[in-house]
């Protein structure tokens, strides 16, 4: 199982970006998915999560500006980021909790990260 994130880049403040994360490889069951970020010199923090049933949770700093969604048929999640601010600059990581094969325990998988830079 691999997670591949894409869609990062450089954007001016007030602009938008859309991140995608595809889960590839054989898996038995895909559970919660989410996005986390690590700003320069800081610890990794939660951005947003979405359950398999569609329940969503956002960090207060992005609520109203970011939208998380998922396409279960494609094992893909998205993060639409609008009205970006310089403080959103970070490496963004996608996460998925899944059961890799029948009878195994759920575990977390992480993508390699994609850089988002917002200029003022």
CSV table of N, CA, C and O in Angstrom, one decimal, residues 37-45 85-93 114-118:
chain,number,residue,atom,x,y,z
A,37,UNK,N,-0.1,18.8,8.4
A,37,UNK,CA,1.0,19.7,7.8
A,37,UNK,C,2.0,20.0,8.8
A,37,UNK,O,1.8,19.9,10.0
A,38,UNK,N,3.2,20.3,8.3
A,38,UNK,CA,4.3,20.6,9.2
A,38,UNK,C,4.9,21.9,8.7
A,38,UNK,O,5.7,21.9,7.7
A,39,UNK,N,4.6,23.0,9.4
A,39,UNK,CA,5.2,24.3,9.0
A,39,UNK,C,6.7,24.3,9.3
A,39,UNK,O,7.2,23.5,10.2
A,40,UNK,N,7.5,25.2,8.7
A,40,UNK,CA,8.9,25.2,8.9
A,40,UNK,C,9.2,25.4,10.4
A,40,UNK,O,8.7,26.3,11.0
A,41,UNK,N,10.1,24.6,11.0
A,41,UNK,CA,10.5,24.7,12.4
A,41,UNK,C,9.4,24.3,13.4
A,41,UNK,O,9.7,24.5,14.6
A,42,UNK,N,8.3,23.7,13.0
A,42,UNK,CA,7.3,23.4,13.9
A,42,UNK,C,6.9,21.9,13.8
A,42,UNK,O,7.4,21.2,12.9
A,43,UNK,N,6.1,21.4,14.7
A,43,UNK,CA,5.7,20.0,14.7
A,43,UNK,C,4.5,19.8,13.7
A,43,UNK,O,3.8,20.8,13.3
A,44,UNK,N,4.3,18.6,13.3
A,44,UNK,CA,3.2,18.2,12.4
A,44,UNK,C,1.9,18.5,13.2
A,44,UNK,O,1.8,18.1,14.4
A,45,UNK,N,0.9,19.0,12.4
A,45,UNK,CA,-0.4,19.3,13.0
A,45,UNK,C,-1.5,18.8,12.1
A,45,UNK,O,-1.3,18.7,10.9
A,85,UNK,N,-3.2,31.7,3.2
A,85,UNK,CA,-2.4,32.7,3.9
A,85,UNK,C,-1.0,32.2,4.0
A,85,UNK,O,-0.7,31.1,4.0
A,86,UNK,N,-0.1,33.2,4.2
A,86,UNK,CA,1.3,32.8,4.4
A,86,UNK,C,1.6,31.8,5.5
A,86,UNK,O,2.4,30.9,5.4
A,87,UNK,N,0.8,31.8,6.5
A,87,UNK,CA,0.9,30.9,7.7
A,87,UNK,C,0.5,29.5,7.3
A,87,UNK,O,0.6,28.5,8.1
A,88,UNK,N,-0.1,29.3,6.1
A,88,UNK,CA,-0.5,28.0,5.6
A,88,UNK,C,0.7,27.3,5.0
A,88,UNK,O,0.6,26.1,4.6
A,89,UNK,N,1.8,28.0,4.8
A,89,UNK,CA,3.0,27.4,4.3
A,89,UNK,C,3.5,26.2,5.1
A,89,UNK,O,3.7,26.4,6.3
A,90,UNK,N,3.7,25.1,4.5
A,90,UNK,CA,4.0,23.9,5.2
A,90,UNK,C,4.2,22.7,4.2
A,90,UNK,O,3.8,22.9,3.0
A,91,UNK,N,4.8,21.6,4.7
A,91,UNK,CA,4.7,20.4,3.9
A,91,UNK,C,3.4,19.7,4.4
A,91,UNK,O,3.2,19.5,5.6
A,92,UNK,N,2.6,19.3,3.4
A,92,UNK,CA,1.3,18.7,3.7
A,92,UNK,C,1.4,17.2,3.5
A,92,UNK,O,1.9,16.7,2.4
A,93,UNK,N,1.0,16.4,4.4
A,93,UNK,CA,1.0,15.0,4.4
A,93,UNK,C,-0.4,14.4,4.4
A,93,UNK,O,-1.2,14.9,5.2
A,114,UNK,N,3.8,17.0,0.3
A,114,UNK,CA,3.9,17.9,-0.8
A,114,UNK,C,4.0,19.3,-0.2
A,114,UNK,O,3.3,19.7,0.7
A,115,UNK,N,4.9,20.1,-0.8
A,115,UNK,CA,5.2,21.4,-0.3
A,115,UNK,C,4.1,22.4,-0.8
A,115,UNK,O,3.8,22.5,-2.0
A,116,UNK,N,3.6,23.2,0.1
A,116,UNK,CA,2.7,24.3,-0.2
A,116,UNK,C,3.4,25.6,0.4
A,116,UNK,O,3.7,25.7,1.5
A,117,UNK,N,3.6,26.5,-0.5
A,117,UNK,CA,4.2,27.8,-0.1
A,117,UNK,C,3.3,28.9,-0.5
A,117,UNK,O,2.9,29.0,-1.7
A,118,UNK,N,2.9,29.8,0.4
A,118,UNK,CA,2.1,30.9,0.2
A,118,UNK,C,2.8,32.2,0.4
A,118,UNK,O,3.3,32.4,1.5
